[in-house]
Each structure stands twice: as structure tokens, then as C-alpha cells.
Coordinates of C-alpha atoms in Angstrom, one line a residue:
E1 CA 23.6 -24.1 -5.7
V2 CA 22.2 -22.1 -2.7
A3 CA 23.6 -24.7 0.0
K4 CA 27.0 -24.2 -1.5
K5 CA 26.7 -20.4 -1.1
L6 CA 26.0 -20.7 2.7
R7 CA 28.9 -23.0 2.9
L8 CA 26.7 -25.9 3.5
H9 CA 26.6 -29.7 1.8
K10 CA 22.8 -30.0 0.6
A11 CA 19.7 -28.4 0.4
E12 CA 18.6 -30.4 3.6
D13 CA 21.5 -28.6 5.6
V14 CA 20.0 -25.3 4.8
L15 CA 16.1 -26.3 6.4
V16 CA 18.0 -27.8 9.4
E17 CA 20.5 -24.7 10.0
V18 CA 16.9 -22.6 9.7
G19 CA 15.0 -24.9 12.1
R20 CA 17.9 -24.6 14.8
G21 CA 18.1 -20.8 14.5
Q22 CA 21.4 -20.9 13.2
L23 CA 20.5 -19.2 9.7
R24 CA 18.1 -16.3 9.2
G25 CA 15.7 -16.1 6.3
N26 CA 17.4 -12.9 5.1
E27 CA 20.6 -15.0 4.9
V28 CA 18.6 -17.1 2.2
L29 CA 17.3 -14.5 0.5
E30 CA 20.6 -13.0 0.0
A31 CA 21.8 -16.2 -1.2
V32 CA 19.4 -16.4 -3.9
Y33 CA 19.7 -12.7 -4.5
P34 CA 23.4 -11.6 -3.8
E35 CA 22.9 -8.2 -5.1
L36 CA 20.4 -7.4 -2.1
K37 CA 23.6 -7.0 -0.2
R38 CA 24.4 -4.2 -1.8
D39 CA 21.1 -2.5 -2.3
P40 CA 20.9 0.8 -0.2
N41 CA 17.0 1.0 -0.6
R42 CA 16.7 -2.3 0.4
Q43 CA 18.8 -1.9 3.5
A44 CA 16.6 1.3 4.1
L45 CA 13.2 -0.9 4.1
R46 CA 14.7 -3.4 6.6
H47 CA 15.7 -0.3 9.0
S48 CA 12.4 1.3 9.0
A49 CA 10.4 -2.1 9.5
G50 CA 12.2 -1.9 12.8
K51 CA 9.9 0.7 14.0
K52 CA 7.1 -1.1 15.3
G53 CA 4.6 0.9 13.3
K54 CA 4.4 4.0 15.5
A55 CA 4.8 6.4 12.8
I56 CA 2.0 5.0 10.5
S57 CA -1.1 7.0 10.9
I58 CA -4.1 5.7 12.9
K59 CA -7.3 7.3 12.6
G60 CA -9.2 7.4 16.1
L61 CA -6.4 7.8 18.6
T62 CA -6.0 11.0 20.4
E63 CA -2.9 12.7 19.0
G64 CA 0.3 12.0 20.8
I65 CA -1.0 8.6 22.2
S66 CA 1.6 6.1 21.3
Y67 CA 0.6 2.6 20.2
T68 CA 2.3 -0.9 19.3
L69 CA 1.0 -3.2 16.5
G70 CA -0.4 -6.7 17.7
Q71 CA 2.6 -9.1 17.4
C72 CA -0.2 -12.1 17.4
C73 CA -2.0 -10.9 14.3
H74 CA 0.6 -8.8 12.7
P75 CA -2.0 -6.1 11.3
L76 CA -1.3 -4.2 8.0
P77 CA -2.5 -1.2 6.3
G78 CA -5.4 -2.2 4.6
D79 CA -6.7 -4.9 7.4
R80 CA -9.9 -3.9 9.2
I81 CA -8.5 -3.2 12.7
V82 CA -9.2 -2.2 16.5
G83 CA -7.7 -1.0 19.3
V84 CA -7.3 -2.6 22.8
V85 CA -6.2 -0.5 25.8
V86 CA -3.8 -2.7 27.4
P87 CA -3.1 -1.6 31.4
G88 CA 0.9 -0.7 31.0
E89 CA 1.1 -1.6 27.5
G90 CA -1.2 1.3 26.3
T91 CA -3.4 0.9 22.8
V92 CA -2.4 -2.3 21.2
I93 CA -3.9 -2.3 17.3
H94 CA -5.0 -5.7 16.1
T95 CA -7.0 -7.1 13.3
I96 CA -10.3 -7.8 13.6
D97 CA -10.2 -11.3 13.1
C98 CA -7.5 -11.7 15.5
S99 CA -7.9 -14.7 18.0
E100 CA -6.6 -12.9 20.9
L101 CA -9.7 -10.5 20.7
E102 CA -11.9 -13.2 22.3
K103 CA -10.0 -13.0 25.4
A104 CA -10.8 -9.3 25.8
Q105 CA -14.3 -9.8 25.0
S106 CA -15.2 -8.8 28.9
Q107 CA -13.6 -5.7 28.4
M108 CA -15.3 -4.3 25.3
E109 CA -15.2 -0.8 27.0
D110 CA -11.6 -0.2 26.5
W111 CA -12.0 -1.1 22.6
L112 CA -11.2 1.8 20.1
D113 CA -13.1 2.3 17.0
V114 CA -9.4 2.9 14.7
S115 CA -8.6 2.8 11.2
W116 CA -5.3 3.2 8.8
G117 CA -4.6 6.8 8.0
A118 CA -4.8 8.0 4.4
H119 CA -1.0 7.1 3.5
A120 CA -0.3 4.5 6.2
A121 CA 1.1 1.9 3.5
E122 CA 3.6 4.8 2.3
L123 CA 5.4 5.1 5.7
G124 CA 7.6 1.9 6.1
Q125 CA 7.4 -1.6 5.8
S126 CA 5.0 -3.8 8.2
V127 CA 5.9 -7.4 9.2
A128 CA 2.9 -10.2 8.0
R129 CA 3.2 -14.0 9.0
L130 CA 2.8 -16.7 6.9
L131 CA 2.5 -20.5 7.1
V132 CA 3.9 -22.0 4.3
R133 CA 3.9 -25.6 2.9
V134 CA 6.1 -27.1 0.5
K135 CA 7.5 -30.0 -1.2
N136 CA 10.4 -31.9 0.9
E137 CA 12.5 -31.5 -2.1
P138 CA 15.9 -29.8 -3.0
G139 CA 15.4 -25.9 -4.0
S140 CA 12.0 -25.6 -2.4
L141 CA 13.1 -23.4 0.1
A142 CA 15.2 -21.3 -2.5
A143 CA 11.8 -21.2 -4.4
V144 CA 9.8 -19.3 -1.8
A145 CA 12.6 -16.8 -1.3
T146 CA 12.6 -16.5 -4.9
V147 CA 9.4 -15.7 -5.2
I148 CA 9.0 -13.2 -2.2
G149 CA 12.1 -11.3 -3.7
N150 CA 10.7 -10.9 -6.9
N151 CA 7.4 -9.7 -5.7
G152 CA 9.0 -7.2 -3.5
G153 CA 8.8 -8.5 -0.1
N154 CA 11.6 -8.8 2.7
I155 CA 12.2 -12.0 4.8
S156 CA 12.6 -11.1 8.4
N157 CA 12.3 -14.4 9.8
V158 CA 11.9 -18.2 9.1
K159 CA 11.2 -21.2 11.6
V160 CA 10.4 -24.6 10.5
A161 CA 7.1 -25.7 12.1
S162 CA 6.8 -29.3 10.9
R163 CA 8.0 -32.0 8.6
N164 CA 7.6 -35.1 7.1
P165 CA 9.1 -37.1 4.5
L166 CA 6.4 -35.5 1.7
F167 CA 6.3 -31.8 2.9
F168 CA 7.4 -29.4 5.5
E169 CA 5.8 -26.3 7.0
F170 CA 8.0 -23.1 8.5
L171 CA 6.7 -20.2 9.6
V172 CA 8.0 -16.9 7.5
D173 CA 7.7 -13.1 8.7
I174 CA 8.0 -11.0 5.7
E175 CA 8.1 -7.2 5.5
V176 CA 5.6 -6.0 3.0
R177 CA 3.7 -2.5 2.5
D178 CA 0.4 -3.3 3.1
L179 CA -2.4 -6.1 2.6
A180 CA -2.7 -5.6 -1.4
H181 CA 1.1 -6.3 -1.6
L182 CA 0.8 -9.5 0.9
Q183 CA -1.9 -10.6 -0.9
N184 CA 0.2 -10.3 -4.3
I185 CA 3.0 -12.2 -2.7
I186 CA 0.6 -15.2 -1.4
G187 CA -1.0 -15.3 -5.0
A188 CA 2.5 -15.7 -6.4
L189 CA 3.4 -18.6 -3.9
R190 CA 0.2 -20.6 -4.5
V191 CA 0.9 -20.9 -8.4
N192 CA 4.7 -22.0 -7.5
A193 CA 5.1 -25.8 -8.3
S194 CA 7.1 -26.2 -4.9
V195 CA 4.2 -24.6 -2.9
E196 CA 1.4 -27.0 -1.4
S197 CA -0.4 -24.4 0.3
V198 CA 0.3 -21.0 2.2
D199 CA -1.9 -19.0 4.7
R200 CA -1.5 -15.9 6.8
V201 CA -1.1 -16.8 10.4
R202 CA -3.8 -14.7 11.9
G203 CA -3.2 -15.0 16.0
L204 CA -0.7 -16.8 18.6
E205 CA -3.3 -19.8 18.7
D206 CA -2.8 -20.2 15.0
A207 CA 1.1 -20.5 15.5
E208 CA 1.0 -22.3 18.7
A209 CA -1.4 -24.6 17.0
T210 CA 1.1 -24.9 13.8
A211 CA 4.1 -25.6 16.3
A212 CA 2.3 -28.5 17.7
H213 CA 1.5 -30.0 14.9

């Protein structure tokens, strides 16, 4: 049914188009939930998510100092975090267990002791990346989109990582409020019959290893 809404012949075609980058995760989610196209609150959440988190309060930074959230580990309010001063880039916020921090061990004097502000989760959506492994059968991708949508998440990007006759894996970026929100979504995905496993991607090495798998 979702394939027909997207003007494709079968569920397999949806996966192919997502893998080729011709179909976005948002389009799949909206095919499952057509009402999202008309929901002004949903559109506002997407807009706020594009601000790279600079409006989110971070304790430990000098007032007026700009920062970016690491695109390697996608830190969320609720994560333990550390700031790293990068020449030419300013301060980059990482999760404390981000694999990229190993490369900065020799410059620990550039690390900053930081934490989230009290109302960080209320100031917009943040992006988390998941590695989801599902059964290679019709309806699996739609089931994942349904679970995420039902639990208040928003898919911002999907990329097929690997595939075999039994399962396929894909990287999915979703907008969430904070770590607790993400954990609720992960829990709901793990009990879904179509989902074999789901894990959070913590760094660039995780994503690269998955892509090479």
C-alpha cells in the first residue's frame, strides 16, 4: 500500500529508491501518515531541527561562544558530553563515548568540561542516528516508519547500508527531543516483529564500518 502511494510497484522498489537517494525518509513516513503533510506543528519541528543546536543551552561555555554538535555522534540532551576546541571550527560538542575523541587524546588541553542546560530538551529537536536491521519482507520499512511516527519521532534521512535475502540494514536519522525520547523509540522498535535489531550509531567509525559491511 505504501509503495502504491509513492507510485511504485512493490515494497522492494521503495528500498531501492531509498538506497539510491531518490526517496527521502520523510516521504516514506508521510506515505504512512498523510496527515503529517498538513500538520503545522510537525513542520515547525522540522524547521527548528535545522539550526544545528546553537540555541540549546550548554553549561561550561563562555557566553557568546558558538558551538556545533558533532555530526559523528549526534549528541542529545541527556547524553554525557564534552566540548573540544577545533582550530578553524570553534567548539564541537561530542558524546563522552564518541569514537572520534580517541583522535583528540593528545590535545586534551583543548577539551572543555560541559553539560546540557536545564531546559535543553525544550529548545528544539536534535538528530540521532540509528542502525536498524529488519526482515527483508514487504512492509518492514513501513513498520519502522510507523513506530517512529507513533512515538513522536521524525525521520530526516534514510540510507540502506547492507542487504541480503533474509535481512537488510539501514541508517536512519531521526529528530527527537532528548535521550529519553530516543530510548523510548528504540525500545518500541526492538519489540516490533519486523525489526531484528536496532542500535545507536556513536561515531564515524561505526557508520563507515556499517557501510563497508
